[in-house]
């Protein structure tokens, strides 16, 4: 069974009420008629014997009772079938909620982009909502920073998260850098060393920008491990100045457990909805999982019209996500890094009480 599919809802079965009065009338009418017929056919001058009552009362009574028992048997089978279907629906929903409420913790997140305070501006809490034609596309390096651009970006990301990451020595590091090569791994390692972060695990360079299915895999993996922590870095940088997409870099530090009293409070990362083209049917099921409170804002990027409109219609029918933030509208043409930037920005928005 697909994780985001459910049995169709059952129509409420009408409560069965045993028709005592009609059945009593049937008994009376049939027995009275049987007695009259037997009385008219009884030989003259013959005394009434036990056979009279057997034929006119007992036999009709037995026939009617047998018919009612058969009818009741079929009604019981129908009721049993309905109860089994209802139990299957309830178990299906139970397992859906159990699956969808599995989660990881985003202990820390940070992003680097040409626009500062993205969450605040996109939520229109301060400043103006950025629009693609006016939004800067390239990240500017600080003056007198004699390092490569990728190393500068790595430093900006790690500097914010170093205090949190240092508490977890078993961190696995995964990163993707557009047009990166073997030297970028050494650059990242050098930046980590500068911040006192020395890990036993190797740094893994991804050949392509991952999608959210990797998050689902991480949640699955975390269930089999006592300690689970992973640092994901997505650096979407361009050497080609003619590209109309905004550069961005995002770092997410994700783990399985997190101290409850730690401040600031973490952001919980639940099971993502991935690999399902039938959004009109799967989104209501996804929301039925009750991962968290009803979403108020939908952050979306990279959706084709065949995906966007079914998604919006499904959310409208469920009366959730009244506000929508389209990242392409704010940042320019879609790029693979936007989905991770959206996750970091939406996590930041959750800190402002803007559920997503």
XYZ file of C-alpha atoms in Angstrom:
356
model
C 0.000 0.000 0.000
C 1.268 3.463 -0.850
C 2.003 5.521 2.250
C -0.148 8.414 1.064
C -3.153 6.409 -0.081
C -6.145 5.373 1.985
C -9.219 3.257 1.554
C -12.132 5.359 0.243
C -14.350 6.670 3.063
C -17.263 4.440 4.002
C -20.814 5.643 3.887
C -22.323 5.630 7.323
C -24.367 2.497 7.778
C -27.877 3.060 9.007
C -28.540 1.580 12.396
C -30.662 -1.546 12.059
C -33.834 -1.631 14.112
C -35.575 -4.933 14.439
C -39.157 -4.594 13.108
C -40.942 -6.216 16.021
C -44.423 -4.926 15.214
C -44.504 -5.900 11.491
C -43.137 -9.382 12.272
C -45.695 -9.865 15.053
C -48.445 -8.863 12.636
C -47.098 -11.358 10.056
C -47.215 -14.143 12.646
C -50.774 -13.255 13.658
C -52.097 -12.837 10.111
C -50.470 -16.017 8.748
C -51.531 -18.153 11.702
C -55.087 -16.762 11.645
C -55.367 -17.450 7.907
C -53.887 -20.949 8.386
C -56.405 -21.681 11.177
C -59.317 -20.491 9.026
C -58.191 -22.538 6.036
C -57.684 -25.639 8.182
C -61.012 -25.121 9.940
C -62.868 -24.856 6.593
C -61.166 -28.012 5.327
C -61.654 -29.993 8.542
C -64.078 -32.937 8.105
C -67.571 -32.441 9.486
C -68.508 -34.135 12.735
C -64.843 -34.906 13.393
C -63.532 -33.794 16.773
C -60.618 -31.320 16.880
C -57.366 -33.187 17.423
C -53.737 -32.246 18.030
C -53.021 -32.525 14.305
C -55.286 -29.533 13.737
C -53.109 -27.255 15.834
C -49.923 -28.808 14.435
C -50.952 -28.029 10.875
C -52.602 -24.661 11.428
C -50.341 -23.125 14.103
C -47.058 -24.947 14.600
C -46.135 -25.470 10.927
C -46.761 -21.814 9.858
C -44.926 -20.650 12.975
C -41.891 -22.837 12.131
C -41.899 -21.736 8.469
C -42.017 -18.023 9.346
C -39.313 -18.424 12.025
C -37.030 -20.310 9.603
C -37.418 -17.588 6.954
C -36.630 -14.903 9.533
C -33.523 -16.807 10.668
C -32.231 -16.981 7.090
C -32.911 -13.282 6.567
C -31.168 -12.477 9.843
C -28.170 -14.579 8.796
C -27.702 -12.575 5.593
C -28.125 -9.301 7.460
C -25.482 -10.425 9.974
C -23.056 -11.266 7.148
C -23.601 -7.828 5.634
C -23.011 -6.183 9.016
C -19.870 -8.259 9.606
C -18.537 -7.272 6.163
C -19.152 -3.596 6.935
C -17.415 -3.891 10.329
C -14.379 -5.533 8.735
C -14.152 -2.748 6.125
C -14.498 -0.112 8.832
C -11.731 -1.757 10.864
C -9.476 -1.863 7.775
C -10.091 1.863 7.212
C -9.321 2.655 10.851
C -6.126 0.571 10.850
C -5.081 2.177 7.569
C -5.478 5.639 9.073
C -3.696 4.528 12.248
C -0.662 3.270 10.322
C -0.697 6.402 8.146
C -0.516 8.634 11.223
C 2.146 6.432 12.779
C 4.219 6.647 9.592
C 3.692 10.350 8.933
C 4.548 11.409 12.488
C 8.034 9.917 12.332
C 10.431 12.814 12.296
C 13.895 14.233 12.559
C 14.964 17.451 14.235
C 16.449 20.398 12.375
C 18.796 21.504 15.128
C 20.278 24.326 13.090
C 19.878 25.880 9.683
C 21.377 28.785 7.831
C 21.339 30.182 4.331
C 23.373 32.624 2.264
C 21.704 34.599 -0.522
C 21.954 38.041 -2.146
C 18.904 39.079 -0.094
C 19.179 39.352 3.689
C 16.501 38.165 6.123
C 14.615 36.205 3.495
C 11.964 34.824 5.836
C 11.118 38.246 7.233
C 10.814 39.810 3.788
C 8.888 36.927 2.208
C 6.415 37.008 5.103
C 6.132 40.792 4.652
C 6.962 41.325 8.317
C 9.614 43.873 7.374
C 10.491 45.478 4.085
C 8.973 44.636 0.717
C 8.340 41.270 -0.827
C 11.278 40.693 -3.229
C 10.426 40.376 -6.916
C 12.606 38.544 -9.401
C 13.379 41.437 -11.795
C 14.683 43.542 -8.909
C 16.224 40.780 -6.785
C 20.044 40.534 -6.979
C 21.154 37.227 -8.467
C 24.761 36.897 -7.320
C 26.163 36.573 -3.805
C 28.785 39.231 -3.140
C 31.927 38.283 -1.253
C 33.246 40.433 1.548
C 36.102 42.683 0.612
C 39.656 41.534 1.439
C 38.492 37.954 1.847
C 41.298 36.186 0.008
C 39.644 32.792 -0.511
C 37.642 31.169 -3.248
C 33.947 31.866 -3.454
C 33.021 28.339 -2.437
C 35.283 28.494 0.607
C 33.793 31.859 1.543
C 30.273 30.389 1.334
C 31.256 27.326 3.372
C 32.689 29.582 6.055
C 29.509 31.671 6.186
C 27.380 28.562 6.652
C 29.567 26.705 9.160
C 30.265 29.775 11.282
C 26.572 29.979 12.214
C 26.196 26.277 13.022
C 29.571 25.442 14.583
C 28.404 25.807 18.207
C 25.619 23.269 17.642
C 27.559 20.815 15.474
C 30.508 20.552 17.861
C 28.290 18.754 20.395
C 27.806 15.832 17.979
C 31.155 14.163 17.102
C 29.579 11.452 14.908
C 28.194 13.850 12.304
C 28.014 12.712 8.689
C 28.667 15.524 6.197
C 27.061 15.576 2.744
C 27.368 18.468 0.362
C 26.550 19.443 -3.191
C 28.248 22.310 -5.001
C 27.259 23.229 -8.515
C 30.295 22.800 -10.772
C 32.313 21.618 -7.785
C 35.392 19.414 -8.122
C 37.707 17.391 -5.878
C 39.321 20.503 -4.439
C 36.064 21.725 -2.894
C 36.022 18.793 -0.466
C 39.394 19.914 0.876
C 38.113 23.477 1.092
C 35.129 22.325 3.167
C 37.355 20.197 5.391
C 39.654 23.182 5.925
C 36.727 25.365 6.953
C 35.492 22.703 9.382
C 38.962 22.432 10.912
C 39.152 26.201 11.365
C 35.995 26.015 13.473
C 37.274 23.115 15.550
C 35.063 20.504 13.858
C 36.907 17.249 13.296
C 34.778 14.280 12.268
C 35.632 10.608 12.026
C 33.370 10.140 9.012
C 34.395 11.039 5.502
C 32.875 14.059 3.777
C 30.617 12.915 0.938
C 30.312 15.011 -2.191
C 27.022 14.482 -4.047
C 27.148 14.371 -7.826
C 23.740 16.035 -8.187
C 21.483 18.141 -6.049
C 19.284 15.773 -4.019
C 15.523 16.121 -3.746
C 13.344 15.585 -0.682
C 13.325 11.825 -1.156
C 16.693 11.872 0.614
C 14.876 13.228 3.681
C 12.468 10.299 3.623
C 15.463 7.955 3.427
C 17.102 9.744 6.366
C 13.992 9.337 8.504
C 13.948 5.645 7.633
C 17.654 5.270 8.473
C 17.332 7.128 11.764
C 14.847 4.548 13.027
C 17.586 1.896 12.890
C 20.305 3.923 14.616
C 20.731 4.990 18.205
C 22.549 8.195 17.316
C 21.873 9.903 14.046
C 23.155 13.292 12.913
C 23.833 14.653 9.481
C 24.986 17.966 8.050
C 23.655 18.735 4.560
C 25.155 21.620 2.569
C 23.667 22.719 -0.753
C 25.630 25.441 -2.565
C 23.966 26.566 -5.771
C 26.601 28.907 -7.242
C 27.079 29.913 -10.874
C 30.115 30.793 -12.935
C 27.917 31.786 -15.854
C 26.721 35.368 -15.372
C 23.942 35.003 -17.980
C 21.896 32.606 -15.828
C 18.674 34.187 -14.501
C 18.528 32.128 -11.308
C 19.523 33.477 -7.909
C 22.539 31.980 -6.220
C 21.938 30.488 -2.813
C 23.593 28.255 -0.258
C 21.879 26.346 2.520
C 23.109 24.267 5.437
C 20.846 22.057 7.546
C 22.057 20.245 10.634
C 19.660 17.367 11.269
C 19.635 14.853 14.097
C 17.342 12.290 15.665
C 17.313 13.463 19.274
C 17.544 16.927 20.748
C 17.365 18.182 24.364
C 13.793 19.230 25.082
C 14.800 22.265 27.143
C 17.358 23.511 24.619
C 16.766 27.001 23.230
C 15.899 28.093 20.669
C 13.370 25.337 20.107
C 14.114 23.059 17.162
C 12.099 22.632 14.000
C 10.649 19.185 13.405
C 11.102 17.621 10.001
C 8.280 15.167 9.259
C 7.829 12.698 6.437
C 7.851 14.599 3.123
C 5.372 13.931 0.347
C 7.558 12.694 -2.516
C 7.164 10.752 -5.723
C 3.392 11.077 -6.007
C 2.047 12.689 -9.166
C -1.606 12.374 -8.111
C -1.541 15.376 -5.794
C -5.315 15.919 -5.816
C -5.786 12.581 -4.039
C -2.598 12.356 -1.999
C -2.589 15.851 -0.410
C -5.804 15.326 1.628
C -4.374 11.998 2.800
C -1.082 13.728 3.647
C -2.949 16.265 5.764
C -4.960 13.461 7.383
C -1.683 12.243 8.874
C -1.887 15.188 11.316
C 1.867 15.653 11.422
C 1.448 19.030 13.030
C -0.997 21.915 13.165
C -2.820 22.880 10.001
C -0.451 24.733 7.626
C -0.982 28.447 7.138
C 1.537 29.154 4.390
C 2.564 27.075 1.396
C 6.151 27.553 0.221
C 6.491 26.119 -3.258
C 9.089 26.001 -5.994
C 9.723 24.023 -9.150
C 6.083 23.006 -9.615
C 4.781 22.563 -13.131
C 1.208 23.653 -13.879
C 0.109 20.016 -13.879
C 1.370 19.796 -10.279
C 0.645 23.301 -9.005
C -3.064 23.563 -9.749
C -4.067 20.133 -8.364
C -2.066 20.983 -5.245
C -3.716 24.384 -4.819
C -7.183 22.940 -5.452
C -6.622 20.191 -2.898
C -5.461 22.733 -0.309
C -8.441 24.972 -1.057
C -10.829 22.076 -0.504
C -9.119 21.289 2.800
C -9.211 25.014 3.715
C -5.517 25.188 4.608
C -2.463 27.109 3.386
C -4.417 30.253 2.582
C -1.215 32.128 1.697
C 1.239 30.936 -0.947
C 4.833 31.993 -1.520
C 6.230 31.174 -4.948
C 10.022 31.254 -4.809
C 10.401 31.682 -8.575
C 8.334 34.856 -8.334
C 10.787 36.216 -5.760
C 14.128 34.805 -6.880
C 13.970 34.171 -10.620
C 14.109 31.032 -12.728
C 13.884 27.734 -10.878
C 17.055 26.021 -9.768
C 17.597 22.808 -7.815
C 18.885 24.663 -4.753
C 15.620 26.532 -4.212
C 13.936 23.534 -2.564
C 16.587 23.483 0.166
C 16.561 27.246 0.494
C 12.783 27.012 0.924
C 13.232 24.484 3.726
C 15.671 26.751 5.569
C 13.517 29.854 5.065
C 10.334 28.055 6.095
C 12.135 26.730 9.195
C 13.108 30.299 10.016
C 9.510 31.399 9.457
C 8.341 28.819 12.005
C 10.366 30.697 14.602
C 8.162 33.731 13.939
C 5.035 31.707 14.610
C 4.255 31.373 10.898
C 3.383 27.676 10.599
C 3.957 26.028 7.256
